[in-house]
């Protein structure tokens, strides 16, 4: 979807998961375990703790033929919506940290993003989940990012849109492993 005044487009996806809402939500909040499931090759919490509202997470996306992209996102787990809906609705949203001076990277992370990488300072997105019954969840996912650097937004948006389905399928596979560490009060 095009957005007036922006080069980057928003990618959307919707799916019905054969997974309880609390299990799916927990899986989505374990970013450091998503490498290998999604195109992201490296994730690291740079502020806060796993599963925590307001945590900042570094992500690195390797790209062939052009410079790798990296960003730090700030997560909101929206505990109020879970509480007020008695666990029928959950939301995980994020915005990119626009300023590289607002976080500190450990030495390993610094090395991963050094060299010919491009810092992405505009990204946002969300997962919105609705409990259909005790074993099924409707999930809506969107992602909007400007890749920065010398890559035109058109090809980047095409890539982002094609990764929507891959991300949905990855969350489905990971949530079904049952090896989840995040838990939330419903």
Coordinates of N, CA, C and O in Angstrom, one line a residue:
X1 N 0.9 -1.2 0.0 CA 0.0 0.0 0.0 C 0.9 1.2 0.0 O 1.8 1.3 0.8
X2 N 0.6 2.2 -0.9 CA 1.4 3.4 -0.9 C 0.9 4.4 0.2 O -0.3 4.3 0.6
X3 N 1.8 5.2 0.6 CA 1.5 6.2 1.7 C 1.9 7.5 1.1 O 3.1 7.7 0.7
X4 N 1.0 8.4 1.1 CA 1.3 9.8 0.5 C 2.5 10.4 1.2 O 2.5 10.4 2.5
X5 N 3.4 10.9 0.5 CA 4.6 11.6 1.0 C 5.8 10.7 1.4 O 6.8 11.2 1.8
X6 N 5.6 9.4 1.1 CA 6.7 8.4 1.4 C 7.0 7.6 0.2 O 6.1 7.2 -0.6
X7 N 8.3 7.2 0.0 CA 8.6 6.3 -1.0 C 8.3 4.9 -0.7 O 8.0 4.1 -1.5
X8 N 8.6 4.5 0.6 CA 8.4 3.1 1.0 C 6.9 2.8 1.1 O 6.1 3.7 1.5
X9 N 6.5 1.6 0.8 CA 5.2 1.1 0.9 C 5.0 0.2 2.2 O 6.0 -0.3 2.7
X10 N 3.7 0.1 2.6 CA 3.4 -0.8 3.7 C 3.0 -2.2 3.2 O 2.3 -2.3 2.2
X11 N 3.6 -3.2 3.8 CA 3.2 -4.6 3.4 C 2.3 -5.1 4.5 O 2.5 -4.9 5.7
X12 N 1.2 -5.8 4.1 CA 0.2 -6.4 5.0 C 0.1 -7.9 4.8 O 0.3 -8.4 3.7
X13 N -0.3 -8.6 5.9 CA -0.6 -10.0 5.8 C -1.6 -10.4 6.9 O -1.6 -9.8 8.0
X14 N -2.5 -11.3 6.6 CA -3.4 -11.8 7.5 C -3.4 -13.3 7.5 O -3.4 -13.9 6.4
X15 N -3.6 -14.0 8.6 CA -3.6 -15.4 8.7 C -4.4 -15.9 9.9 O -4.5 -15.2 10.9
X16 N -4.9 -17.1 9.8 CA -5.5 -17.8 10.9 C -4.5 -18.8 11.3 O -4.1 -19.7 10.5
X17 N -4.1 -18.7 12.6 CA -3.1 -19.7 13.1 C -3.8 -20.7 14.0 O -4.8 -20.4 14.7
X18 N -3.4 -22.0 13.8 CA -3.9 -23.1 14.6 C -3.1 -23.1 15.9 O -2.4 -24.1 16.2
X19 N -3.1 -22.0 16.7 CA -2.3 -21.8 17.8 C -3.0 -20.9 18.8 O -3.6 -19.9 18.4
X20 N -3.0 -21.2 20.1 CA -3.7 -20.4 21.1 C -3.0 -19.0 21.1 O -1.8 -18.9 20.9
X21 N -3.8 -17.9 21.4 CA -3.3 -16.6 21.3 C -2.1 -16.3 22.2 O -1.1 -15.7 21.8
X22 N -2.1 -16.9 23.5 CA -1.0 -16.6 24.4 C 0.3 -17.3 23.9 O 1.4 -16.7 24.0
X23 N 0.2 -18.4 23.3 CA 1.4 -19.1 22.8 C 2.0 -18.4 21.6 O 3.2 -18.2 21.4
X24 N 1.1 -17.9 20.7 CA 1.5 -17.2 19.5 C 2.2 -15.8 19.9 O 3.2 -15.5 19.4
X25 N 1.5 -15.1 20.8 CA 2.1 -13.9 21.3 C 3.4 -14.0 21.9 O 4.4 -13.2 21.7
X26 N 3.6 -15.1 22.7 CA 4.9 -15.3 23.4 C 6.0 -15.6 22.3 O 7.0 -15.0 22.4
X27 N 5.6 -16.3 21.3 CA 6.6 -16.6 20.2 C 7.0 -15.4 19.5 O 8.2 -15.2 19.1
X28 N 6.1 -14.5 19.2 CA 6.4 -13.2 18.5 C 7.3 -12.3 19.3 O 8.0 -11.5 18.8
X29 N 7.4 -12.5 20.6 CA 8.2 -11.6 21.5 C 9.5 -12.2 21.8 O 10.3 -11.6 22.6
X30 N 10.0 -13.2 21.1 CA 11.3 -13.8 21.4 C 12.2 -13.6 20.2 O 12.7 -14.5 19.5
X31 N 12.5 -12.3 19.9 CA 13.2 -12.0 18.7 C 14.6 -12.6 18.6 O 15.0 -13.0 17.5
X32 N 15.3 -12.8 19.7 CA 16.6 -13.4 19.6 C 16.6 -14.8 19.1 O 17.6 -15.4 18.8
X33 N 15.4 -15.4 19.1 CA 15.3 -16.8 18.6 C 14.7 -16.9 17.2 O 14.5 -18.0 16.7
X34 N 14.5 -15.8 16.6 CA 13.9 -15.7 15.3 C 15.0 -15.9 14.1 O 14.6 -16.1 13.0
X35 N 16.3 -15.7 14.5 CA 17.3 -15.8 13.4 C 17.2 -17.3 12.9 O 17.0 -18.2 13.6
X36 N 17.4 -17.4 11.6 CA 17.3 -18.7 11.0 C 15.9 -19.0 10.5 O 15.6 -19.8 9.7
X37 N 14.9 -18.3 11.1 CA 13.5 -18.5 10.8 C 13.1 -17.5 9.8 O 12.2 -17.7 8.9
X38 N 13.6 -16.3 9.9 CA 13.3 -15.1 9.1 C 14.6 -14.7 8.4 O 15.7 -15.2 8.7
X39 N 14.5 -13.8 7.4 CA 15.7 -13.3 6.8 C 16.7 -12.6 7.7 O 17.9 -12.4 7.3
X40 N 16.3 -12.2 8.9 CA 17.2 -11.5 9.8 C 18.3 -12.5 10.3 O 18.0 -13.6 10.7
X41 N 19.5 -12.1 10.2 CA 20.7 -13.0 10.5 C 21.2 -12.8 11.9 O 21.9 -13.6 12.4
X42 N 20.8 -11.6 12.6 CA 21.4 -11.4 13.9 C 20.4 -10.5 14.6 O 19.9 -9.5 14.1
X43 N 20.1 -10.8 15.9 CA 19.3 -10.0 16.7 C 19.9 -9.9 18.1 O 20.5 -10.9 18.6
X44 N 19.8 -8.8 18.7 CA 20.3 -8.6 20.1 C 19.5 -7.6 20.8 O 19.3 -6.5 20.3
X45 N 19.1 -7.9 22.0 CA 18.5 -6.9 22.9 C 19.5 -5.9 23.4 O 20.5 -6.3 24.0
X46 N 19.3 -4.6 23.1 CA 20.3 -3.6 23.5 C 19.9 -2.8 24.7 O 20.7 -2.1 25.3
X47 N 18.6 -2.9 25.0 CA 18.1 -2.2 26.2 C 16.8 -3.0 26.6 O 16.0 -3.3 25.8
X48 N 16.7 -3.2 27.9 CA 15.6 -3.9 28.5 C 15.9 -5.4 28.5 O 17.0 -5.8 28.3
X49 N 14.8 -6.2 28.7 CA 15.0 -7.6 28.7 C 14.0 -8.3 27.8 O 13.0 -7.7 27.4
X50 N 14.3 -9.5 27.5 CA 13.4 -10.3 26.6 C 11.9 -10.3 27.1 O 11.7 -10.3 28.3
X51 N 11.0 -10.1 26.2 CA 9.6 -10.1 26.4 C 9.1 -8.9 27.1 O 7.9 -8.7 27.2
X52 N 9.9 -7.9 27.5 CA 9.6 -6.8 28.2 C 9.0 -5.7 27.3 O 9.5 -5.4 26.2
X53 N 8.0 -5.0 27.8 CA 7.5 -3.8 27.1 C 8.5 -2.7 27.0 O 9.2 -2.5 28.1
X54 N 8.8 -2.1 25.9 CA 9.7 -1.0 25.8 C 11.1 -1.4 25.5 O 12.0 -0.6 25.4
X55 N 11.4 -2.7 25.3 CA 12.8 -3.1 25.0 C 13.2 -2.6 23.7 O 12.4 -2.4 22.8
X56 N 14.5 -2.5 23.5 CA 15.1 -2.1 22.2 C 15.9 -3.3 21.7 O 16.7 -3.9 22.4
X57 N 15.7 -3.6 20.4 CA 16.3 -4.8 19.8 C 17.0 -4.4 18.5 O 16.4 -3.8 17.6
X58 N 18.2 -4.8 18.4 CA 19.0 -4.6 17.2 C 18.7 -5.8 16.2 O 18.6 -6.9 16.6
X59 N 18.5 -5.5 14.9 CA 18.3 -6.5 13.9 C 19.2 -6.2 12.7 O 19.4 -5.0 12.3
X60 N 19.8 -7.3 12.1 CA 20.6 -7.1 11.0 C 20.1 -8.0 9.8 O 19.8 -9.2 10.0
X61 N 19.9 -7.4 8.7 CA 19.4 -8.1 7.5 C 20.5 -8.1 6.4 O 20.9 -7.1 5.9
X62 N 21.0 -9.3 6.1 CA 22.1 -9.4 5.1 C 21.4 -9.3 3.7 O 20.3 -9.9 3.5
X63 N 22.0 -8.6 2.8 CA 21.4 -8.4 1.5 C 22.5 -8.7 0.5 O 23.6 -8.2 0.6
X64 N 22.2 -9.5 -0.5 CA 23.3 -9.8 -1.6 C 23.3 -8.6 -2.5 O 22.3 -7.9 -2.8
X65 N 24.5 -8.3 -3.0 CA 24.7 -7.3 -4.0 C 24.6 -5.8 -3.5 O 25.1 -4.9 -4.2
X66 N 24.0 -5.6 -2.4 CA 24.0 -4.3 -1.8 C 24.4 -4.3 -0.3 O 24.5 -5.4 0.3
X67 N 24.6 -3.2 0.3 CA 25.0 -3.2 1.7 C 23.9 -3.8 2.6 O 22.7 -3.5 2.4
X68 N 24.3 -4.5 3.6 CA 23.4 -5.0 4.6 C 22.7 -3.9 5.3 O 23.3 -2.8 5.4
X69 N 21.5 -4.1 5.8 CA 20.8 -3.1 6.6 C 20.6 -3.6 8.0 O 20.5 -4.7 8.3
X70 N 20.7 -2.6 8.9 CA 20.4 -2.9 10.3 C 19.7 -1.7 11.0 O 19.6 -0.6 10.5
X71 N 19.0 -2.1 12.1 CA 18.1 -1.1 12.7 C 17.9 -1.5 14.2 O 18.2 -2.7 14.5
X72 N 17.5 -0.6 15.0 CA 17.1 -0.9 16.4 C 15.7 -0.5 16.5 O 15.3 0.6 16.1
X73 N 14.8 -1.4 17.0 CA 13.4 -1.1 17.2 C 13.0 -1.1 18.6 O 13.6 -1.8 19.4
X74 N 12.0 -0.3 18.9 CA 11.5 -0.2 20.3 C 10.1 -0.9 20.2 O 9.2 -0.6 19.5
X75 N 10.0 -2.0 21.1 CA 8.7 -2.8 21.1 C 7.8 -2.3 22.1 O 8.1 -1.9 23.2
X76 N 6.5 -2.3 21.8 CA 5.4 -2.1 22.7 C 4.5 -3.4 22.7 O 4.1 -3.9 21.7
X77 N 4.4 -4.0 23.9 CA 3.6 -5.2 24.0 C 2.1 -4.9 24.4 O 1.3 -5.8 24.4
X78 N 1.8 -3.7 24.6 CA 0.4 -3.2 24.9 C -0.3 -4.0 25.9 O -1.3 -4.7 25.6
X79 N 0.2 -4.0 27.2 CA -0.4 -4.8 28.2 C -1.8 -4.4 28.5 O -2.7 -5.2 28.9
X80 N -2.2 -3.1 28.3 CA -3.6 -2.7 28.5 C -4.6 -3.4 27.7 O -5.7 -3.7 28.1
X81 N -4.3 -3.6 26.4 CA -5.3 -4.2 25.5 C -5.5 -5.6 25.9 O -6.6 -6.1 25.8
X82 N -4.4 -6.3 26.3 CA -4.6 -7.7 26.8 C -5.5 -7.8 28.0 O -6.4 -8.6 28.1
X83 N -5.2 -6.8 28.9 CA -6.0 -6.8 30.2 C -7.4 -6.5 30.0 O -8.3 -7.1 30.5
X84 N -7.7 -5.4 29.2 CA -9.0 -4.9 29.0 C -9.9 -5.8 28.2 O -11.1 -5.8 28.3
X85 N -9.2 -6.6 27.3 CA -10.0 -7.6 26.5 C -10.1 -9.0 27.1 O -10.6 -9.9 26.5
X86 N -9.6 -9.1 28.4 CA -9.5 -10.4 29.0 C -8.8 -11.5 28.2 O -9.2 -12.6 28.1
X87 N -7.7 -11.0 27.5 CA -6.9 -12.0 26.7 C -7.5 -12.3 25.3 O -7.0 -13.2 24.7
X88 N -8.5 -11.6 24.9 CA -9.1 -11.9 23.6 C -8.3 -11.2 22.5 O -8.4 -11.6 21.3
X89 N -7.5 -10.2 22.8 CA -6.8 -9.4 21.8 C -5.4 -9.1 22.4 O -5.2 -8.9 23.6
X90 N -4.4 -9.1 21.5 CA -3.1 -8.8 21.8 C -2.4 -8.0 20.7 O -2.8 -8.2 19.5
X91 N -1.5 -7.1 21.0 CA -0.8 -6.3 20.0 C 0.7 -6.2 20.4 O 1.0 -6.0 21.5
X92 N 1.5 -6.4 19.4 CA 2.9 -6.2 19.5 C 3.3 -5.2 18.4 O 3.1 -5.5 17.2
X93 N 3.7 -4.0 18.8 CA 4.0 -3.0 17.7 C 5.4 -2.5 18.0 O 6.0 -2.7 19.0
X94 N 6.0 -1.9 16.9 CA 7.3 -1.4 17.0 C 7.5 -0.1 16.2 O 6.8 0.1 15.2
X95 N 8.5 0.7 16.6 CA 9.0 1.8 15.8 C 10.5 1.7 15.8 O 11.1 1.3 16.8
X96 N 11.1 2.2 14.8 CA 12.5 2.3 14.7 C 13.1 3.4 15.6 O 12.5 4.5 15.7
X97 N 14.2 3.1 16.2 CA 14.9 4.2 16.9 C 15.6 5.0 15.8 O 16.5 4.5 15.1
X98 N 15.3 6.3 15.7 CA 15.8 7.1 14.6 C 17.3 7.6 14.8 O 17.9 8.0 13.9
X99 N 17.7 7.5 16.0 CA 19.0 8.1 16.4 C 20.0 7.1 16.9 O 19.7 6.4 18.0
X100 N 21.1 6.9 16.2 CA 22.1 5.9 16.7 C 22.8 6.2 18.0 O 23.4 5.4 18.6
X101 N 22.6 7.4 18.5 CA 23.1 7.8 19.8 C 22.2 7.5 21.0 O 22.6 7.8 22.1
X102 N 21.0 6.9 20.7 CA 20.1 6.6 21.8 C 20.2 5.2 22.3 O 19.3 4.7 23.0
X103 N 21.3 4.5 22.0 CA 21.5 3.1 22.5 C 23.0 2.8 22.4 O 23.7 3.5 21.7
X104 N 23.4 1.8 23.1 CA 24.8 1.4 23.2 C 24.8 -0.1 22.7 O 24.1 -0.9 23.2
X105 N 25.7 -0.4 21.8 CA 25.9 -1.7 21.3 C 27.1 -2.4 22.0 O 28.1 -1.8 22.3
X106 N 27.0 -3.7 22.3 CA 28.1 -4.4 22.9 C 29.1 -4.7 21.8 O 28.8 -4.4 20.6
X107 N 30.3 -5.1 22.1 CA 31.4 -5.2 21.1 C 31.0 -6.1 19.9 O 31.3 -5.9 18.8
X108 N 30.3 -7.3 20.2 CA 30.0 -8.2 19.1 C 29.0 -7.5 18.2 O 29.1 -7.6 16.9
X109 N 28.0 -6.8 18.7 CA 27.0 -6.2 17.9 C 27.7 -5.0 17.1 O 27.3 -4.8 15.9
X110 N 28.6 -4.3 17.7 CA 29.3 -3.2 17.0 C 30.0 -3.8 15.8 O 30.0 -3.2 14.7
X111 N 30.6 -4.9 16.0 CA 31.4 -5.5 14.8 C 30.4 -6.0 13.7 O 30.7 -5.8 12.6
X112 N 29.3 -6.5 14.1 CA 28.3 -7.0 13.1 C 27.8 -5.9 12.2 O 27.5 -6.1 11.1
X113 N 27.7 -4.7 12.8 CA 27.1 -3.6 12.0 C 28.1 -2.6 11.5 O 27.8 -1.6 10.9
X114 N 29.4 -2.9 11.7 CA 30.5 -2.0 11.2 C 30.7 -2.3 9.7 O 30.2 -3.2 9.1
X115 N 31.5 -1.4 9.1 CA 31.9 -1.6 7.7 C 30.8 -1.1 6.8 O 30.2 -0.1 7.1
X116 N 30.5 -1.8 5.8 CA 29.6 -1.3 4.7 C 28.2 -1.8 5.0 O 27.6 -2.5 4.2
X117 N 27.7 -1.3 6.1 CA 26.3 -1.5 6.4 C 25.5 -0.2 6.5 O 26.1 0.8 6.7
X118 N 24.2 -0.3 6.3 CA 23.4 1.0 6.3 C 22.4 0.9 7.5 O 21.7 -0.1 7.7
X119 N 22.4 2.0 8.3 CA 21.5 2.1 9.4 C 20.1 2.5 8.9 O 20.0 3.6 8.2
X120 N 19.1 1.8 9.2 CA 17.7 2.1 8.8 C 17.1 2.9 9.9 O 17.0 2.3 11.0
X121 N 16.7 4.1 9.7 CA 16.2 4.9 10.8 C 14.7 5.1 10.7 O 14.1 5.8 11.6
X122 N 14.0 4.5 9.7 CA 12.6 4.5 9.7 C 12.0 3.1 9.4 O 12.2 2.6 8.4
X123 N 11.4 2.6 10.5 CA 10.7 1.3 10.3 C 9.6 1.3 11.4 O 9.8 1.8 12.5
X124 N 8.5 0.7 11.1 CA 7.5 0.5 12.1 C 6.6 -0.7 11.6 O 6.6 -1.0 10.4
X125 N 5.9 -1.2 12.5 CA 5.0 -2.4 12.2 C 4.3 -2.9 13.4 O 4.4 -2.3 14.5
X126 N 3.5 -3.9 13.2 CA 2.8 -4.5 14.3 C 2.2 -5.9 14.0 O 2.1 -6.2 12.8
X127 N 2.0 -6.6 15.0 CA 1.1 -7.8 15.0 C -0.1 -7.5 15.8 O 0.0 -7.0 16.9
X128 N -1.3 -7.7 15.2 CA -2.5 -7.6 16.0 C -3.2 -8.9 16.0 O -3.4 -9.5 14.9
X129 N -3.5 -9.5 17.2 CA -4.0 -10.8 17.3 C -5.4 -10.8 18.0 O -5.6 -10.0 18.9
X130 N -6.3 -11.7 17.4 CA -7.6 -11.8 18.0 C -7.8 -13.3 18.3 O -7.7 -14.1 17.3
X131 N -8.2 -13.6 19.5 CA -8.5 -15.0 19.8 C -9.9 -15.4 19.2 O -10.9 -14.8 19.5
X132 N -9.8 -16.4 18.3 CA -11.0 -16.9 17.7 C -11.7 -18.0 18.6 O -12.9 -18.1 18.7
X133 N -10.9 -18.9 19.1 CA -11.3 -19.9 20.1 C -10.1 -20.3 20.9 O -9.0 -19.7 20.7
X134 N -10.2 -21.3 21.7 CA -9.0 -21.6 22.6 C -7.8 -22.1 21.8 O -6.7 -22.1 22.3
X135 N -8.0 -22.5 20.5 CA -6.9 -23.0 19.8 C -6.6 -22.3 18.5 O -5.7 -22.7 17.7
X136 N -7.3 -21.2 18.2 CA -7.1 -20.5 16.9 C -7.0 -19.0 17.1 O -7.8 -18.5 18.0
X137 N -6.1 -18.4 16.4 CA -5.9 -17.0 16.5 C -5.8 -16.3 15.1 O -5.2 -16.8 14.2
X138 N -6.6 -15.2 15.0 CA -6.5 -14.4 13.8 C -5.3 -13.5 14.0 O -5.3 -12.8 15.0
X139 N -4.4 -13.4 13.0 CA -3.2 -12.5 13.2 C -3.1 -11.6 12.0 O -3.2 -12.1 10.8
X140 N -3.0 -10.3 12.2 CA -2.7 -9.4 11.1 C -1.3 -8.8 11.4 O -0.9 -8.4 12.5
X141 N -0.5 -8.8 10.3 CA 0.9 -8.3 10.4 C 1.1 -7.2 9.4 O 0.6 -7.3 8.3
X142 N 1.8 -6.1 9.8 CA 2.2 -5.1 8.8 C 3.6 -4.6 9.1 O 4.1 -4.7 10.2
X143 N 4.3 -4.3 8.0 CA 5.6 -3.8 8.2 C 5.8 -2.6 7.2 O 5.4 -2.7 6.0
X144 N 6.5 -1.5 7.7 CA 6.7 -0.4 6.8 C 8.1 0.1 7.1 O 8.4 0.4 8.3
X145 N 9.0 0.2 6.1 CA 10.3 0.6 6.4 C 10.9 1.3 5.1 O 10.5 1.0 4.0
X146 N 11.7 2.3 5.4 CA 12.5 2.9 4.3 C 13.9 2.4 4.4 O 14.6 2.6 5.5
X147 N 14.4 1.6 3.4 CA 15.7 0.9 3.6 C 16.9 1.8 3.6 O 18.0 1.4 3.9
X148 N 16.7 3.1 3.3 CA 17.9 4.0 3.3 C 18.9 3.6 2.3 O 18.8 2.7 1.5
X149 N 20.0 4.3 2.3 CA 21.1 4.1 1.4 C 20.8 4.3 0.0 O 19.9 5.2 -0.3
X150 N 21.4 3.6 -0.9 CA 21.3 3.8 -2.3 C 20.3 2.8 -3.0 O 20.3 2.7 -4.2
X151 N 19.5 2.1 -2.2 CA 18.5 1.2 -2.8 C 17.2 2.0 -3.0 O 16.8 2.6 -2.0
X152 N 16.7 1.9 -4.2 CA 15.4 2.6 -4.4 C 14.3 2.0 -3.5 O 14.3 0.8 -3.3
X153 N 13.4 2.8 -3.0 CA 12.3 2.3 -2.2 C 11.4 1.3 -2.9 O 10.9 0.4 -2.2
X154 N 11.2 1.4 -4.2 CA 10.4 0.5 -4.9 C 10.8 -1.0 -4.8 O 10.1 -1.8 -4.4
X155 N 12.1 -1.3 -5.2 CA 12.5 -2.7 -5.0 C 12.6 -3.1 -3.6 O 12.3 -4.3 -3.3
X156 N 12.9 -2.2 -2.7 CA 12.9 -2.6 -1.3 C 11.5 -2.9 -0.8 O 11.3 -3.8 0.0
X157 N 10.5 -2.1 -1.2 CA 9.1 -2.4 -0.8 C 8.7 -3.7 -1.4 O 7.9 -4.5 -0.7
X158 N 9.1 -4.1 -2.6 CA 8.7 -5.3 -3.2 C 9.3 -6.5 -2.3 O 8.6 -7.5 -2.0
X159 N 10.6 -6.3 -1.9 CA 11.2 -7.3 -1.1 C 10.4 -7.5 0.3 O 10.2 -8.5 0.7
X160 N 10.1 -6.3 0.9 CA 9.5 -6.3 2.2 C 8.1 -7.0 2.0 O 7.7 -7.8 2.9
X161 N 7.4 -6.7 1.0 CA 6.1 -7.4 0.8 C 6.2 -8.9 0.6 O 5.4 -9.6 1.2
X162 N 7.2 -9.3 -0.1 CA 7.3 -10.8 -0.3 C 7.8 -11.5 1.0 O 7.5 -12.6 1.2
X163 N 8.4 -10.7 1.9 CA 8.8 -11.3 3.2 C 7.7 -11.4 4.2 O 7.8 -12.1 5.2
X164 N 6.5 -10.8 3.9 CA 5.4 -10.8 4.8 C 4.9 -12.3 5.0 O 4.8 -12.8 6.2
X165 N 4.7 -13.0 3.9 CA 4.2 -14.4 4.0 C 5.3 -15.2 4.7 O 4.9 -16.1 5.6
X166 N 6.6 -15.0 4.4 CA 7.6 -15.8 5.0 C 7.6 -15.6 6.6 O 7.8 -16.5 7.3
X167 N 7.4 -14.3 7.0 CA 7.4 -14.0 8.4 C 6.2 -14.7 9.1 O 6.4 -15.2 10.2
X168 N 5.1 -14.6 8.5 CA 3.9 -15.2 9.1 C 4.1 -16.7 9.2 O 3.9 -17.3 10.3
X169 N 4.7 -17.4 8.2 CA 4.9 -18.8 8.3 C 6.0 -19.1 9.3 O 5.9 -20.2 10.0
X170 N 7.0 -18.3 9.5 CA 8.0 -18.5 10.4 C 7.5 -18.4 11.9 O 7.8 -19.2 12.7
X171 N 6.6 -17.5 12.1 CA 6.0 -17.3 13.5 C 5.1 -18.5 13.8 O 5.1 -19.0 14.9
X172 N 4.4 -19.0 12.8 CA 3.6 -20.2 12.9 C 4.5 -21.4 13.3 O 4.2 -22.1 14.3
X173 N 5.6 -21.6 12.6 CA 6.5 -22.8 12.9 C 7.1 -22.6 14.3 O 7.2 -23.6 15.1
X174 N 7.6 -21.4 14.6 CA 8.3 -21.2 15.9 C 7.3 -21.4 17.1 O 7.6 -22.0 18.1
X175 N 6.1 -20.8 17.0 CA 5.1 -20.9 18.0 C 4.7 -22.4 18.3 O 4.5 -22.7 19.5
X176 N 4.7 -23.2 17.3 CA 4.4 -24.6 17.5 C 5.5 -25.4 18.1 O 5.2 -26.6 18.5
X177 N 6.7 -24.9 18.2 CA 7.7 -25.7 18.9 C 7.5 -25.9 20.4 O 7.9 -26.9 20.9
X178 N 6.7 -25.0 21.0 CA 6.4 -25.2 22.4 C 7.5 -24.8 23.3 O 7.4 -24.9 24.5
X179 N 8.7 -24.5 22.8 CA 9.8 -24.2 23.6 C 9.9 -22.7 23.8 O 10.9 -22.0 23.4
X180 N 8.9 -22.1 24.4 CA 8.8 -20.6 24.6 C 9.2 -20.2 26.0 O 8.8 -20.9 26.9
X181 N 9.8 -19.1 26.1 CA 10.2 -18.6 27.4 C 9.4 -17.4 27.8 O 9.3 -17.1 29.0
X182 N 8.8 -16.6 26.9 CA 8.0 -15.5 27.3 C 6.6 -16.0 27.8 O 6.1 -17.0 27.3
X183 N 6.1 -15.4 28.8 CA 4.7 -15.7 29.2 C 4.1 -14.4 29.7 O 4.8 -13.5 30.2
X184 N 2.8 -14.2 29.4 CA 2.1 -13.0 29.8 C 0.9 -13.4 30.5 O 0.3 -14.4 30.3
X185 N 0.5 -12.5 31.4 CA -0.8 -12.7 32.1 C -2.0 -12.3 31.2 O -2.0 -11.3 30.6
X186 N -2.9 -13.2 31.2 CA -4.1 -13.0 30.4 C -5.3 -12.8 31.3 O -6.3 -12.8 31.3

